[in-house]
Amino acid sequence: MGVRFWVGGGLLLIALGLLIANGLRSASQYYLTVSELRARAESLQGRPIRLSGIVDGGTIRYDPETFHVEFGLVERVADIGKAPPLKVVYKGVKPDLLQNEAQAIVEGTLGPDGVFYAQNLLLKCPTRYEEEAAKGSR
């Protein structure tokens, strides 16, 4: 009975260790900036990527019949209108926060055509939160 206990306990510890290591690896996925993605585009095509950038409001296109959303991401607010935005395509309802200068984190893949195909879209509108914080501090 003692040998079975130690073997079973050892196998449980190994399985638990593998689960923890796998969970930490997926949870520690950091995001790339637009310039980092462009610099490594060839090696990252088709691989899951988390990308951070600023929405260029002049590039937002939405078709409510097909739920096709397109917009461009730039590195910084100062790049809007100056640097060419990275085209992002998303299939889903257009989020209310998808607007000019919104901070975005998109998760998806980079296609061979240089377009980022997003499966998940996380947005934060800085002006909205700054206004709420200012109201709360009065």
Backbone as a ProteinNet text record, in pm:
[ID]
protein_1_A
[PRIMARY]
MGVRFWVGGGLLLIALGLLIANGLRSASQYYLTVSELRARAESLQGRPIRLSGIVDGGTIRYDPETFHVEFGLVERVADIGKAPPLKVVYKGVKPDLLQNEAQAIVEGTLGPDGVFYAQNLLLKCPTRYEEEAAKGSR
[TERTIARY]
82.3	0	86.5	196.1	282.9	337.5	375.5	430	321.9	202.3	90.9	62	64.8	39.3	141.9	269.9	375.1	371.6	344.1	335.8	216.6	101.2	-18.9	0.8	58.8	85.4	183.7	286	383.4	319.5	233.3	164	71.8	4.6	-82.1	-1.3	112.6	197	250.2	287.6	335	222.5	103.6	-10.9	-45.4	-44.6	-73.5	31.5	156.9	264.4	249.9	213.6	193.2	74.8	-32.4	-148	-112.7	-40	-0.2	92.3	189.6	283.3	209.6	116.7	40.6	-46.7	-108.5	-192.8	-112.4	4	89.8	139.2	169.7	219.1	111.4	-13	-118.6	-160.3	-155.2	-194.4	-88.6	34.3	141.1	161.1	68.3	79.2	69.2	172.6	172.7	128.4	110.6	67.2	183.1	167.8	264.6	210.8	299.4	257.4	250	192.6	179.1	316.5	412.7	546.3	616.2	597.3	657	596.6	465.6	400.7	451.9	463.1	511.3	656.1	737.9	877.9	890.3	795.6	801.8	689.3	629	509	525.7	634.9	652.2	653.3	720	729.1	602.8	517.1	396.6	268.6	276.4	156.6	91.1	-41.2	-118.3	-108.9	-24.5	-9.5	-98.6	-149.6	-232.2	-151.1	-208.3	-138.1	-234	-179.9	-252.3	-181.8	-257.7	-201.3	-264.5	-183.1	-231.3	-207.5	-303.4	-286.7	-396.7	-395	-492.2	-575.7	-707.6	-797.7	-790.5	-770.4	-776.6	-921.9	-993.7	-1137	-1176.1	-1089.2	-1119.8	-1122.6	-1079.8	-1073.7	-1186.6	-1272.5	-1377	-1484.5	-1511.5	-1617.4	-1698.1	-1832	-1918.2	-2036.1	-2060	-2176.7	-2269.1	-2381.4	-2468.7	-2540.7	-2547.4	-2613	-2523.3	-2393	-2300.1	-2216.7	-2232	-2153.4	-2003.3	-1967.7	-1827.8	-1775.5	-1673.5	-1613.3	-1469.5	-1430.4	-1292.1	-1248.5	-1123.8	-1066.5	-915.4	-848.8	-703.7	-650.1	-538.1	-468.4	-334.4	-302	-170.6	-107.2	19.7	94.8	55.7	48.3	21.1	-82	-145.7	-243.2	-177.7	-52.3	18.3	36.4	24	41.9	-82.5	-196.7	-320.8	-306.2	-331.2	-318.8	-178	-79.3	60.5	118.3	102.3	154.9	43.6	78.5	-24.6	-78.7	-210.6	-266.4	-262.5	-256.9	-266.5	-414.8	-456.2	-597.4	-635.8	-746.5	-801.8	-941.7	-972.1	-1104.9	-1160.8	-1284.9	-1352.4	-1493.3	-1539.1	-1674.9	-1757	-1853.9	-1938.8	-2005.5	-2084	-2151.1	-2046	-2061.2	-1965.7	-1980.7	-1873.8	-1880	-1899.9	-1973.9	-1997.2	-1866.8	-1770.2	-1643.8	-1546.5	-1584.7	-1498.9	-1510.8	-1418.1	-1420.3	-1277.6	-1263.7	-1132.1	-1056.8	-929.8	-836.1	-866.5	-957.5	-982.6	-861.6	-828.3	-722.8	-782.2	-711.6	-763.7	-661.2	-711.3	-633.3	-714.3	-653.8	-721.2	-645.6	-721.1	-662.2	-705.2	-608.9	-640	-513.7	-519.9	-406.7	-379.3	-254.9	-214.3	-218.7	-294.5	-305.9	-190	-172.6	-65.4	-85.2	-207.7	-237.3	-202.4	-146.6	-108.2	-222.5	-339	-455.9	-460.6	-494.7	-508.5	-654.4	-678.3	-812.8	-838.3	-921.2	-944.5	-1061.2	-1041.6	-1149.6	-1207.1	-1121.9	-1163.6	-1119.2	-1201.2	-1176.4	-1207	-1105.9	-1121.1	-1089.7	-1179.8	-1163.7	-1176.9	-1104.1	-1114.8	-1109.3	-1208.6	-1211.2	-1154.7	-1032.4	-968.4	-1044.6	-1102	-1170.2	-1291.3	-1360.9	-1479.3	-1440.1	-1333.2	-1290.7	-1230.2	-1160.5	-1103.7	-1214.2	-1321.4	-1433.7	-1502.3	-1522.2	-1586.1	-1500.4	-1368.6	-1278.4	-1281.1	-1287.5	-1292.4	-1422.2	-1533.4	-1661.5	-1658.7	-1596.4	-1591.1	-1500.5	-1403.4	-1308.4	-1356.4	-1471.8	-1522.9	-1595
-120.3	0	126.3	126.3	243.5	282.4	181.7	210.4	271.3	216.7	270.3	415.4	441.5	577.2	675.1	639.6	728.6	745.3	637.2	645.3	731.7	706.4	785.6	931.9	956.7	1094.4	1163.3	1091.7	1147.7	1183.1	1094.1	1121.4	1242.1	1255.4	1371.3	1501.2	1497.8	1617	1655.6	1556.7	1584.3	1644.5	1585.8	1637.9	1779.5	1803.3	1936.5	2036.4	1998.1	2085.6	2120.3	2022.6	2048.7	2142	2123.7	2212.5	2356.1	2371.9	2505.6	2571.3	2497.4	2552.8	2595.1	2513.1	2546.1	2669.3	2678.9	2794.1	2922.6	2916.7	3035.3	3079.8	2984.1	3018.5	3092.6	3044.9	3111.5	3243.1	3252.1	3375.1	3483.8	3446	3544.7	3598.8	3567.5	3619.6	3771.5	3838.5	3984.2	4033.1	4161.2	4214.7	4282.2	4289	4357	4494	4585.4	4714.7	4701	4801	4798.8	4789.4	4866.6	4863.7	4729.2	4670	4538.3	4432.8	4439.7	4343.9	4360.1	4483.8	4507.1	4457.7	4475.8	4433.4	4281.3	4210.5	4063.9	3997.9	4071.3	4025.3	3888.7	3868.3	3742.6	3622.1	3632.7	3519	3500.6	3602.4	3593.9	3563.1	3556.2	3529.3	3398.2	3406	3287.3	3243.7	3306.9	3270	3358.7	3307.2	3391	3506.3	3625.6	3746.4	3834	3902.1	4007.7	4137.9	4232.3	4355	4475.6	4576	4697.6	4816.4	4908.6	5028.4	5128.9	5234.9	5343.7	5342.5	5352	5349.1	5481.3	5471.8	5587.6	5599.1	5696.1	5709.9	5728.9	5785.1	5806.3	5678.9	5567.9	5441.1	5345	5383.3	5292.4	5274	5147.9	5110.4	4997.6	5005.3	4902.2	4874.1	4747.2	4704.1	4629.5	4691.3	4627.8	4503.5	4486.1	4366.9	4244.1	4262.8	4148.8	4146.3	4248.8	4262.1	4266.2	4327.5	4340.4	4474.5	4469.3	4589.7	4598.1	4715.4	4742.3	4872.6	4876.8	5000.7	4988.9	5101	5103.1	5129.5	5066.6	5088.9	5155.6	5252.1	5315.7	5299.6	5330.7	5312.5	5413.3	5539.8	5647.2	5742.8	5822.2	5921.3	6016.7	6053	6145.7	6088.2	5956.9	5893.2	5900.8	5936.6	5941.7	6046	6003.1	6091.4	6106.1	6052.8	6065.2	5929.9	5830.4	5696.8	5611.7	5522.2	5436.3	5338.8	5335.3	5245.9	5099.6	5010.7	4867.6	4833.1	4774.8	4741.2	4622.3	4639.6	4534.3	4501.9	4373.5	4327.1	4244.8	4275.7	4207.9	4172.1	4054.7	4010	4011.5	4102.6	4114.3	4250	4270.2	4399.1	4504.7	4621.7	4730.9	4780.2	4771.7	4820.6	4971.5	5017.7	5161.5	5237.7	5174.3	5242.3	5245.6	5187	5192	5330.8	5417.3	5555.6	5609	5726.3	5786.1	5795.5	5756.2	5762.4	5665.2	5570.2	5469	5376	5336.6	5238.6	5101.6	5020.9	4890.2	4781.3	4667.5	4544.5	4444.9	4394.4	4298.6	4166.8	4059	3925.5	3855.7	3802.4	3735.1	3693.3	3695.4	3653.3	3754.7	3758.9	3842.5	3758.1	3804.3	3731.1	3760.6	3677.5	3700.3	3829.3	3883.7	4009.4	4131	4109.4	4218.8	4274	4210.1	4251.5	4169.1	4236.1	4167.6	4125	3995.4	3939.7	3911.9	3996.2	3991.2	3898.9	3815.9	3735.8	3803.9	3874.4	3946.5	4091.7	4179.1	4322	4385.2	4445.2	4512.1	4659.3	4745.6	4889.1	4968.2	5078.2	5172.6	5312.2	5390.9	5528.7	5617	5666.4	5739.8	5864.4	5938.1	6061.7	6033.4	5925.1	5890.6	5862.3	5784.3	5749.4	5868.7	5953.8	6073.1	6167.1	6179.9	6265.6	6209.8	6076.7	6015.5	6031.7	6018	6033.2	6176.6	6273.8	6414.1	6445.2	6388.1	6410.2	6349.9	6230.5	6161.2	6228	6305.2	6368	6502.4	6546.3	6676.9	6664.6
0	0	0	66	71.9	-63.4	-146.8	-279.1	-368.6	-364.3	-444.3	-406.2	-278.3	-230.3	-287.4	-280.6	-328.3	-481.5	-552.8	-699.3	-739.5	-677	-707.5	-672.1	-556.8	-515.1	-609	-652.5	-746.8	-880.3	-929.7	-1056.4	-1043.7	-930.9	-908.4	-905.9	-840.4	-835.7	-974.1	-1052.8	-1188.8	-1272.1	-1264.5	-1340.3	-1296.4	-1166	-1114.1	-1160.3	-1158.4	-1205.1	-1352.1	-1434.8	-1577.9	-1600.5	-1526.4	-1539.4	-1499.6	-1392.8	-1347	-1449.5	-1499.3	-1597.6	-1724.5	-1770.6	-1891.5	-1868.5	-1753	-1720.7	-1711.9	-1652.2	-1641.9	-1778.6	-1864.4	-1997.5	-2076.6	-2071.7	-2148.4	-2083.4	-1950.9	-1882.3	-1895.2	-1920.3	-1927.4	-2069.2	-2158.5	-2295.1	-2290.1	-2332.1	-2331.8	-2468.7	-2482.5	-2610.3	-2682.2	-2813.1	-2898.1	-2934.7	-2966.9	-3020.8	-3173.1	-3237.6	-3383.3	-3450.1	-3402.3	-3464.4	-3441.1	-3323.6	-3297.5	-3389.7	-3410.2	-3499.9	-3642.9	-3687.7	-3824.3	-3840.7	-3739.4	-3746.6	-3752	-3691.8	-3686	-3765	-3857.4	-3927.3	-3992.8	-4062.6	-4135.9	-4042.4	-3929.2	-3837.2	-3752.9	-3748.1	-3663.9	-3741.7	-3872.5	-3951.6	-3910.3	-3887.2	-3853.1	-3708.1	-3629.7	-3488.1	-3402.1	-3289.8	-3201.1	-3143.8	-3153	-3109.7	-3030.6	-2932	-2859.5	-2894.8	-2949.3	-3003.4	-2935.8	-2904.8	-2841.8	-2934.2	-2935.8	-3017.2	-2991	-3069.1	-3060.4	-3188.6	-3173.3	-3288.5	-3364	-3495.5	-3584.9	-3629.9	-3574.7	-3597.7	-3742.4	-3823.4	-3963.8	-4046.1	-3986.6	-4059.8	-4022	-3929.7	-3881	-3987.8	-4022.2	-4115.5	-4051.9	-4064.2	-4005.6	-4097.2	-4124.1	-4200	-4104.3	-4061.5	-3963.6	-4015.7	-4145.9	-4201.5	-4192.6	-4211.2	-4207.4	-4079.3	-3995	-3871.4	-3900.3	-4011.8	-4052.1	-4002.4	-3916.2	-3859.7	-3908.8	-3956.8	-3995.4	-3931.3	-3889	-3837	-3839.9	-3820.6	-3819.5	-3680.6	-3650.4	-3523.4	-3550.5	-3467.5	-3470.4	-3332.2	-3326.1	-3201.7	-3092.7	-3131.3	-3035.2	-3094	-3009.5	-3054.4	-3154	-3130.1	-3219.6	-3359.7	-3376.6	-3507.4	-3595.1	-3537.4	-3615.3	-3725.1	-3848	-3963.1	-4016.1	-3943.7	-3985.9	-4026.1	-3941.3	-3969.5	-4031.9	-4123.5	-4181.5	-4075.8	-4059.2	-3957.9	-4002.5	-3906	-3932	-3942.2	-4052.4	-4072.8	-3985.3	-3912.1	-3827	-3877	-3889.9	-3929.2	-3814.4	-3778	-3666.3	-3711.2	-3678.2	-3712.4	-3584.1	-3578.3	-3460.4	-3456.7	-3353.9	-3336.5	-3303.9	-3363.3	-3339.8	-3196.2	-3116.6	-2978.8	-2973.3	-2874.3	-2856.4	-2835.6	-2772.6	-2742.4	-2859.8	-2973.3	-3090.9	-3152.8	-3115.4	-3160.1	-3166.7	-3221.9	-3239.6	-3106.7	-3110.6	-2998.7	-2885.5	-2906.9	-2803.9	-2795.2	-2675.2	-2655.9	-2684	-2762	-2801.1	-2776.2	-2732.8	-2730.7	-2811.5	-2917.7	-3004.4	-2999.9	-3000.5	-3000.6	-3128.5	-3199.7	-3324.8	-3396.7	-3531.2	-3611.9	-3723.5	-3764.6	-3876.1	-4002	-4101.8	-4227.3	-4319.8	-4423	-4520.2	-4598.8	-4596	-4663.9	-4579.1	-4458.3	-4370.4	-4287.3	-4294.4	-4216.9	-4088.5	-3977.9	-3850	-3835.2	-3820.9	-3806.8	-3658.9	-3597.7	-3453.6	-3418.9	-3319	-3262.7	-3138.1	-3065.5	-2944.7	-2955.5	-2901.5	-2909.9	-2774.9	-2712.1	-2583.3	-2602.8	-2559.6	-2583.5	-2454.8	-2450.3	-2339.1	-2398.8	-2368.9	-2417.4	-2306.6	-2322.1	-2212.9	-2169.9	-2262.6	-2224.7	-2137.1	-2165	-2085.4	-1940.6	-1921.8	-1786.5	-1713.9	-1787.5	-1724.6	-1678.2	-1758.7	-1719	-1594.5	-1589.2	-1473	-1348.4	-1364	-1250.4	-1199.4	-1289.1	-1251	-1175.5	-1220.3	-1152.1	-1011.6	-1000.5	-872.3	-772.1	-817.2	-725.6	-672.8	-717.8	-671	-541.2
[MASK]
++++++++++++++++++++++++++++++++++++++++++++++++++++++++++++++++++++++++++++++++++++++++++++++++++++++++++++++++++++++++++++++++++++++++++

